[in-house]
Amino acid sequence: MIHVAGTNGKGSTIAMLRGIYEAAGLKVHADTSPHLVRYNERFYVAGEEIGDAALVAILEDCERVNGGVPITLFEITTAAAFLAFSRSPADVLLLEVGLGGRFDATNVVEKPAVSVITPVSMDHMGFLGDTIEKIAFEKAGILKPGVPAVIGPQDPAALAVIAARAAEVGAPLYRYGQEWNVAEGGDGILFSAGGTTRRYPKPGLLGAHQIANAGQALMAADLAEKPVPSPEGARAKGIAEASWPARMQQLQDGALTEYLAPGSMLWVDGGHNESAGAAVAAILDGWAAEPGALPVHLLFGSLNTRDPAAYLRHLKGRAKRLYVMPIPGEENSLSEDELMDGAKRAAMPAVPVKTVQQALRDSQKKSTPVRFLICGSLYLAGHALGISSGG
């Protein structure tokens, strides 16, 4: 079992680990959240998304045992995942923390093979605290005595808190930039650990930040090598071919692409905090440097637990047009007025819209090719993917 906490990159790291182990011929369970389109997505059982009938049966079993005691959606989801996993054999379980770590429902696991803490940044401040140190303390709550911990790139203040907690519980640390490193190298990446440097393909997931996520996955695979071996060829294949919905995902077909002018491109990204905004900005800079670069149009939405201006400030000057819309069906979505205010504070003129389709129609009314990116929230990304798939 590999237990993954952190603010950014949890899902991508798990996607690469899943790719590595499946390329090695192993059966994998994975428990991830939130879902984008279907609740079933959270339950990856022995290499397949759980079916409707099996999921209903598992949830009914959990509800019966719970006996009406108050329980959150995430808690019963986690219990259902563990029950589903217990009924189907697999070689590896990849377990993603839902919120924080210390009090997260997934933290009932007593001794995973490896713990991973991906980069920590400001997010969920109402639940985890209003400083990077407080948030890091909650994430470090997954560290266990004697269980090696892979630590991704961190703010120095966050790293100090994580290191102190690791020393307190006796968890060996494998820190980015110290016990391991990863960097771009020519047409691939160079991963260094244990006195050796190995070359792997660039991640199949788009963005420079995915190189660090690949390093986290590779270090975790190194530490888990004894119970679950993964040959070098499987690691290379897993890194290169990993996919993860709504992480700079290009939509090349589906209902929404019908709105595109010839030559336009449609992308979806679910990153939702300030660090995610910086990662998107780096990708937009890469696009702008390409020969014949297309103008970028953005559709942005966000939950009311986020500061939209903190995300959007990174994109100022990088997009020709910004649309904003409340996320349909999300009671915690920022309103149109709040989104417009966030855009104003980020010094980005914005156009309010009611639907994804309206934004695409307006963007494409001159039939000029653009890169159109839907961004700012996993929930907005999921809404767009649902429309695209006809769900």
Coordinates of C-alpha atoms in Angstrom, one line a residue:
M1 CA 0.0 0.0 0.0
I2 CA 1.2 3.5 -0.9
H3 CA -0.5 6.3 0.9
V4 CA -0.4 9.7 -0.8
A5 CA -1.1 13.2 0.8
G6 CA -0.3 16.7 -0.3
T7 CA -1.9 19.7 -2.0
N8 CA -0.8 19.4 -5.6
G9 CA 0.0 16.4 -7.7
K10 CA -1.5 13.6 -5.6
G11 CA -3.7 12.2 -8.5
S12 CA -1.0 12.6 -11.1
T13 CA 1.5 10.8 -8.9
I14 CA -0.9 8.0 -8.3
A15 CA -1.7 7.8 -12.0
M16 CA 2.0 7.3 -12.8
L17 CA 2.4 4.7 -10.0
R18 CA -0.6 2.9 -11.4
G19 CA 0.9 3.0 -14.8
I20 CA 4.2 1.6 -13.5
Y21 CA 2.6 -1.3 -11.7
E22 CA 0.2 -2.2 -14.4
A23 CA 3.0 -2.2 -17.0
A24 CA 4.8 -4.6 -14.6
G25 CA 1.8 -7.0 -14.9
L26 CA 0.5 -6.3 -11.4
K27 CA -3.1 -5.8 -10.4
V28 CA -3.8 -2.4 -8.8
H29 CA -6.5 -1.0 -6.5
A30 CA -6.7 2.8 -6.3
D31 CA -8.9 5.0 -4.2
T32 CA -9.0 8.6 -5.4
S33 CA -11.2 11.7 -5.1
P34 CA -13.1 13.7 -6.1
H35 CA -14.8 12.1 -9.1
L36 CA -15.2 14.1 -12.2
V37 CA -18.3 12.7 -13.9
R38 CA -19.3 9.4 -12.2
Y39 CA -19.0 8.5 -8.5
N40 CA -17.7 5.1 -9.6
E41 CA -14.4 6.8 -10.7
R42 CA -13.3 6.8 -7.0
F43 CA -13.2 3.0 -6.9
Y44 CA -10.5 1.4 -9.1
V45 CA -10.7 -2.3 -8.2
A46 CA -8.1 -4.7 -9.6
G47 CA -7.5 -2.7 -12.7
E48 CA -11.1 -1.7 -13.5
E49 CA -13.6 1.0 -12.4
I50 CA -16.2 -0.6 -10.2
G51 CA -19.6 -1.4 -11.9
D52 CA -22.9 0.1 -10.8
A53 CA -24.3 -3.1 -9.3
A54 CA -21.2 -3.9 -7.4
L55 CA -21.0 -0.4 -6.0
V56 CA -24.6 -0.3 -4.9
A57 CA -24.1 -3.7 -3.1
I58 CA -20.9 -2.4 -1.4
L59 CA -22.6 0.8 -0.2
E60 CA -25.7 -1.0 1.0
D61 CA -23.4 -3.3 3.1
C62 CA -21.6 -0.3 4.6
E63 CA -24.9 1.5 5.4
R64 CA -26.3 -1.7 7.1
V65 CA -23.2 -2.1 9.3
N66 CA -23.1 1.6 10.1
G67 CA -26.6 1.4 11.5
G68 CA -27.7 5.0 11.0
V69 CA -24.7 6.5 12.9
P70 CA -23.8 9.9 11.5
I71 CA -21.2 9.5 8.8
T72 CA -19.8 11.8 6.1
L73 CA -19.9 11.0 2.4
F74 CA -16.1 10.7 2.3
E75 CA -16.1 8.4 5.3
I76 CA -18.6 6.0 3.9
T77 CA -16.9 6.2 0.5
T78 CA -13.6 5.2 2.1
A79 CA -15.2 2.4 4.0
A80 CA -16.9 1.1 0.8
A81 CA -13.6 1.3 -1.1
F82 CA -11.8 -0.8 1.6
L83 CA -14.6 -3.3 1.5
A84 CA -14.5 -3.5 -2.3
F85 CA -10.7 -4.0 -2.2
S86 CA -11.0 -6.7 0.4
R87 CA -13.2 -8.8 -1.8
S88 CA -11.0 -8.7 -4.9
P89 CA -7.3 -9.7 -4.8
A90 CA -4.6 -7.2 -6.0
D91 CA -0.9 -6.7 -5.7
V92 CA -0.9 -2.9 -4.9
L93 CA -3.2 -0.4 -3.2
L94 CA -2.8 3.3 -4.1
L95 CA -4.6 5.4 -1.5
E96 CA -5.2 9.1 -1.9
V97 CA -5.9 11.3 1.1
G98 CA -9.1 13.2 0.8
L99 CA -8.4 16.3 2.9
G100 CA -5.4 17.0 5.0
G101 CA -4.1 13.7 6.4
R102 CA -4.0 13.6 10.2
F103 CA -7.8 13.2 10.6
D104 CA -8.6 11.9 7.1
A105 CA -10.6 8.8 6.8
T106 CA -7.9 7.1 4.8
N107 CA -5.5 7.5 7.8
V108 CA -6.9 4.4 9.5
V109 CA -4.2 2.5 7.6
E110 CA -1.5 1.5 10.2
K111 CA 1.5 0.5 8.1
P112 CA 1.7 1.3 4.4
A113 CA 4.8 0.3 2.5
V114 CA 5.5 3.9 1.6
S115 CA 4.0 7.3 2.5
V116 CA 4.2 10.2 0.0
I117 CA 3.7 13.9 0.6
T118 CA 3.4 15.9 -2.6
P119 CA 4.0 19.7 -2.7
V120 CA 2.1 21.5 0.1
S121 CA 0.5 24.9 -0.6
M122 CA -2.3 27.1 0.6
D123 CA -5.6 25.3 0.2
H124 CA -8.6 24.4 2.3
M125 CA -7.6 27.0 4.8
G126 CA -10.9 26.9 6.6
F127 CA -10.3 23.2 7.5
L128 CA -6.5 22.9 7.6
G129 CA -5.3 26.3 8.9
D130 CA -4.3 29.6 7.5
T131 CA -0.5 29.2 7.3
I132 CA 1.7 26.8 5.3
E133 CA 3.0 25.4 8.6
K134 CA -0.4 24.5 9.9
I135 CA -1.4 22.8 6.6
A136 CA 1.9 20.9 6.4
F137 CA 1.3 19.6 10.0
E138 CA -2.0 18.2 8.9
K139 CA -0.5 16.5 5.8
A140 CA 2.4 15.1 7.9
G141 CA -0.2 13.3 10.0
I142 CA 0.0 10.3 7.6
L143 CA 3.7 9.6 8.6
K144 CA 4.1 6.3 10.4
P145 CA 6.9 4.8 12.6
G146 CA 9.4 3.0 10.4
V147 CA 7.5 3.7 7.1
P148 CA 9.7 5.5 4.5
A149 CA 8.2 8.8 3.3
V150 CA 8.8 10.4 -0.1
I151 CA 8.6 14.2 0.2
G152 CA 8.1 16.2 -2.9
P153 CA 9.3 19.8 -3.6
Q154 CA 8.3 21.9 -0.6
D155 CA 8.3 25.4 0.7
P156 CA 11.1 25.5 3.3
A157 CA 8.6 26.2 6.1
A158 CA 6.4 23.2 5.1
L159 CA 9.5 21.0 4.9
A160 CA 10.6 21.9 8.4
V161 CA 7.3 20.9 9.8
I162 CA 7.2 17.6 7.9
A163 CA 10.8 16.8 9.0
A164 CA 10.0 17.6 12.6
R165 CA 7.0 15.2 12.5
A166 CA 9.0 12.5 10.8
A167 CA 11.7 12.7 13.5
E168 CA 9.0 12.6 16.2
V169 CA 7.4 9.4 14.8
G170 CA 10.5 7.8 13.4
A171 CA 9.7 7.9 9.7
P172 CA 12.7 7.8 7.4
L173 CA 12.6 10.7 4.9
Y174 CA 13.4 10.8 1.2
R175 CA 13.3 14.4 0.3
Y176 CA 13.4 16.1 -3.1
G177 CA 16.7 17.8 -3.5
Q178 CA 18.3 15.8 -0.8
E179 CA 17.8 12.0 -0.9
W180 CA 16.5 12.1 -4.4
N181 CA 16.2 14.5 -7.3
V182 CA 14.7 14.7 -10.7
A183 CA 15.2 17.1 -13.6
E184 CA 14.6 17.5 -17.3
G185 CA 17.4 16.0 -19.3
G186 CA 17.3 16.3 -23.1
D187 CA 14.3 14.4 -24.4
G188 CA 13.7 12.7 -21.1
I189 CA 14.1 13.1 -17.3
L190 CA 17.0 12.3 -15.1
F191 CA 16.1 10.6 -11.7
S192 CA 18.8 10.4 -9.1
A193 CA 18.6 8.4 -5.9
G194 CA 20.9 6.1 -3.9
G195 CA 24.0 7.3 -5.7
T196 CA 22.8 6.4 -9.2
T197 CA 21.1 8.5 -12.0
R198 CA 18.7 6.9 -14.3
R199 CA 17.1 8.2 -17.5
Y200 CA 13.3 7.9 -18.1
P201 CA 11.0 9.3 -20.8
K202 CA 9.2 12.6 -20.1
P203 CA 5.9 12.2 -18.4
G204 CA 2.9 11.7 -20.7
L205 CA 1.1 14.2 -18.5
L206 CA 1.6 17.8 -19.7
G207 CA 3.5 20.4 -17.7
A208 CA 6.9 21.0 -16.1
H209 CA 5.4 20.2 -12.7
Q210 CA 4.7 16.7 -13.8
I211 CA 8.5 16.0 -13.8
A212 CA 8.5 16.3 -10.0
N213 CA 5.4 14.1 -9.8
A214 CA 7.2 11.5 -11.9
G215 CA 10.1 11.7 -9.4
Q216 CA 7.8 11.2 -6.5
A217 CA 6.4 8.1 -8.2
L218 CA 9.8 6.7 -9.1
M219 CA 11.1 7.2 -5.5
A220 CA 8.0 5.5 -4.1
A221 CA 8.5 2.6 -6.5
D222 CA 12.1 2.3 -5.4
L223 CA 11.1 2.1 -1.7
A224 CA 8.3 -0.4 -2.5
E225 CA 10.6 -2.5 -4.7
K226 CA 10.9 -5.4 -2.2
P227 CA 7.2 -6.2 -1.8
V228 CA 6.1 -5.1 -5.3
P229 CA 9.0 -5.2 -7.9
S230 CA 8.7 -2.9 -10.9
P231 CA 11.3 -3.4 -13.7
E232 CA 12.9 -0.4 -15.3
G233 CA 11.0 -1.0 -18.5
A234 CA 7.7 -0.9 -16.6
R235 CA 8.7 2.3 -14.9
A236 CA 9.6 4.0 -18.2
K237 CA 6.3 2.9 -19.7
G238 CA 4.3 3.9 -16.7
I239 CA 5.7 7.4 -16.6
A240 CA 5.5 7.9 -20.4
E241 CA 2.0 6.6 -20.9
A242 CA 0.2 7.8 -17.7
S243 CA -3.1 9.6 -18.2
W244 CA -5.2 11.4 -15.6
P245 CA -8.5 13.1 -16.6
A246 CA -8.7 16.9 -16.3
R247 CA -5.0 17.4 -15.8
M248 CA -4.2 19.5 -18.9
Q249 CA -6.3 17.1 -20.9
Q250 CA -7.0 17.8 -24.5
L251 CA -10.5 17.0 -25.8
Q252 CA -10.2 15.8 -29.4
D253 CA -13.8 14.6 -29.7
G254 CA -17.1 14.7 -27.9
A255 CA -20.0 17.1 -27.8
L256 CA -18.0 20.3 -26.9
T257 CA -15.6 20.0 -29.9
E258 CA -18.5 20.6 -32.2
Y259 CA -18.3 24.2 -31.2
L260 CA -14.7 24.6 -32.3
A261 CA -13.6 26.5 -35.4
P262 CA -11.2 24.5 -37.7
G263 CA -7.8 24.6 -36.1
S264 CA -8.9 25.3 -32.6
M265 CA -8.0 23.2 -29.6
L266 CA -10.0 22.4 -26.4
W267 CA -8.3 21.7 -23.1
V268 CA -9.5 21.0 -19.6
D269 CA -7.6 21.4 -16.3
G270 CA -8.9 20.9 -12.8
G271 CA -6.1 22.6 -10.8
H272 CA -7.8 25.0 -8.4
N273 CA -5.3 26.8 -6.2
E274 CA -2.6 29.4 -6.6
S275 CA 0.1 26.8 -7.3
A276 CA -2.1 25.4 -10.0
G277 CA -2.5 28.8 -11.5
A278 CA 1.3 29.1 -11.7
A279 CA 1.6 25.7 -13.3
V280 CA -1.0 26.6 -15.9
A281 CA 0.9 29.9 -16.5
A282 CA 4.1 27.9 -17.3
I283 CA 2.2 25.8 -19.8
L284 CA 0.7 28.9 -21.5
D285 CA 4.2 30.3 -21.8
G286 CA 5.3 27.1 -23.5
W287 CA 2.4 27.4 -25.9
A288 CA 3.2 31.0 -26.6
A289 CA 6.7 30.1 -27.6
E290 CA 5.6 27.6 -30.2
P291 CA 5.8 28.6 -33.9
G292 CA 2.4 29.8 -35.1
A293 CA 1.1 30.0 -31.5
L294 CA -2.7 30.3 -31.2
P295 CA -4.3 32.9 -28.9
V296 CA -5.6 31.5 -25.6
H297 CA -9.1 31.9 -24.4
L298 CA -10.0 30.8 -20.8
L299 CA -13.2 29.7 -19.1
F300 CA -12.8 29.9 -15.4
G301 CA -14.9 28.8 -12.4
S302 CA -14.1 28.2 -8.8
L303 CA -15.5 27.1 -5.4
N304 CA -16.1 29.7 -2.7
T305 CA -13.3 28.1 -0.6
R306 CA -10.7 29.6 -3.1
D307 CA -9.6 33.1 -3.9
P308 CA -10.1 33.4 -7.7
A309 CA -7.7 36.4 -7.9
A310 CA -4.8 34.3 -6.5
Y311 CA -5.2 31.8 -9.3
L312 CA -6.0 34.3 -12.1
R313 CA -3.1 36.7 -11.3
H314 CA -0.7 34.1 -12.8
L315 CA -2.6 34.2 -16.1
K316 CA -2.6 38.0 -16.5
G317 CA -1.2 38.9 -19.9
R318 CA -1.2 35.2 -21.0
A319 CA -4.8 34.9 -22.3
K320 CA -6.5 37.0 -24.9
R321 CA -10.0 36.5 -23.4
L322 CA -11.4 35.3 -20.1
Y323 CA -14.9 34.0 -19.5
V324 CA -16.2 33.3 -16.0
M325 CA -19.2 31.2 -15.0
P326 CA -20.6 29.7 -11.8
I327 CA -20.2 25.9 -11.7
P328 CA -23.7 24.4 -12.4
G329 CA -25.1 22.2 -9.6
E330 CA -22.4 23.3 -7.1
E331 CA -23.9 25.1 -4.1
N332 CA -20.4 26.1 -3.0
S333 CA -19.5 27.7 -6.4
L334 CA -18.5 31.3 -6.5
S335 CA -21.3 33.5 -8.0
E336 CA -21.0 35.4 -11.2
D337 CA -20.4 38.6 -9.2
E338 CA -17.7 37.0 -7.1
L339 CA -16.0 35.6 -10.1
M340 CA -16.1 39.0 -11.9
D341 CA -14.7 40.6 -8.7
G342 CA -11.9 38.1 -8.7
A343 CA -11.0 38.8 -12.3
K344 CA -11.1 42.5 -11.5
R345 CA -8.7 42.1 -8.6
A346 CA -6.4 40.1 -10.9
A347 CA -6.6 43.0 -13.4
M348 CA -8.1 40.7 -16.1
P349 CA -11.2 41.9 -18.0
A350 CA -13.8 39.1 -18.0
V351 CA -17.0 38.2 -19.8
P352 CA -19.6 36.4 -17.7
V353 CA -21.4 33.4 -19.2
K354 CA -24.0 30.9 -18.1
T355 CA -22.8 27.8 -19.9
V356 CA -19.7 26.2 -21.3
Q357 CA -21.4 26.2 -24.7
Q358 CA -22.1 29.9 -24.5
A359 CA -18.4 30.6 -23.9
L360 CA -17.3 28.4 -26.8
R361 CA -19.9 30.0 -29.1
D362 CA -18.7 33.5 -28.2
S363 CA -15.0 32.5 -28.4
Q364 CA -15.5 31.0 -31.9
K365 CA -17.9 33.5 -33.4
K366 CA -15.1 34.9 -35.7
S367 CA -14.0 31.4 -36.7
T368 CA -10.5 32.2 -35.6
P369 CA -8.5 29.3 -34.3
V370 CA -7.7 29.5 -30.6
R371 CA -6.6 27.3 -27.7
F372 CA -9.6 27.2 -25.4
L373 CA -8.9 26.1 -21.8
I374 CA -11.5 25.3 -19.2
C375 CA -9.8 25.8 -15.8
G376 CA -10.0 26.7 -12.1
S377 CA -11.9 23.8 -10.6
L378 CA -12.1 20.0 -10.7
Y379 CA -15.9 20.5 -10.5
L380 CA -16.0 22.7 -13.5
A381 CA -13.7 20.3 -15.3
G382 CA -16.0 17.4 -14.4
H383 CA -19.0 19.4 -15.6
A384 CA -17.3 20.0 -18.9
L385 CA -16.3 16.4 -19.3
G386 CA -19.8 15.3 -18.5
I387 CA -21.1 17.5 -21.3
S388 CA -18.4 16.3 -23.7
S389 CA -19.2 12.6 -23.1
G390 CA -23.0 13.2 -23.2
G391 CA -23.4 12.4 -19.5

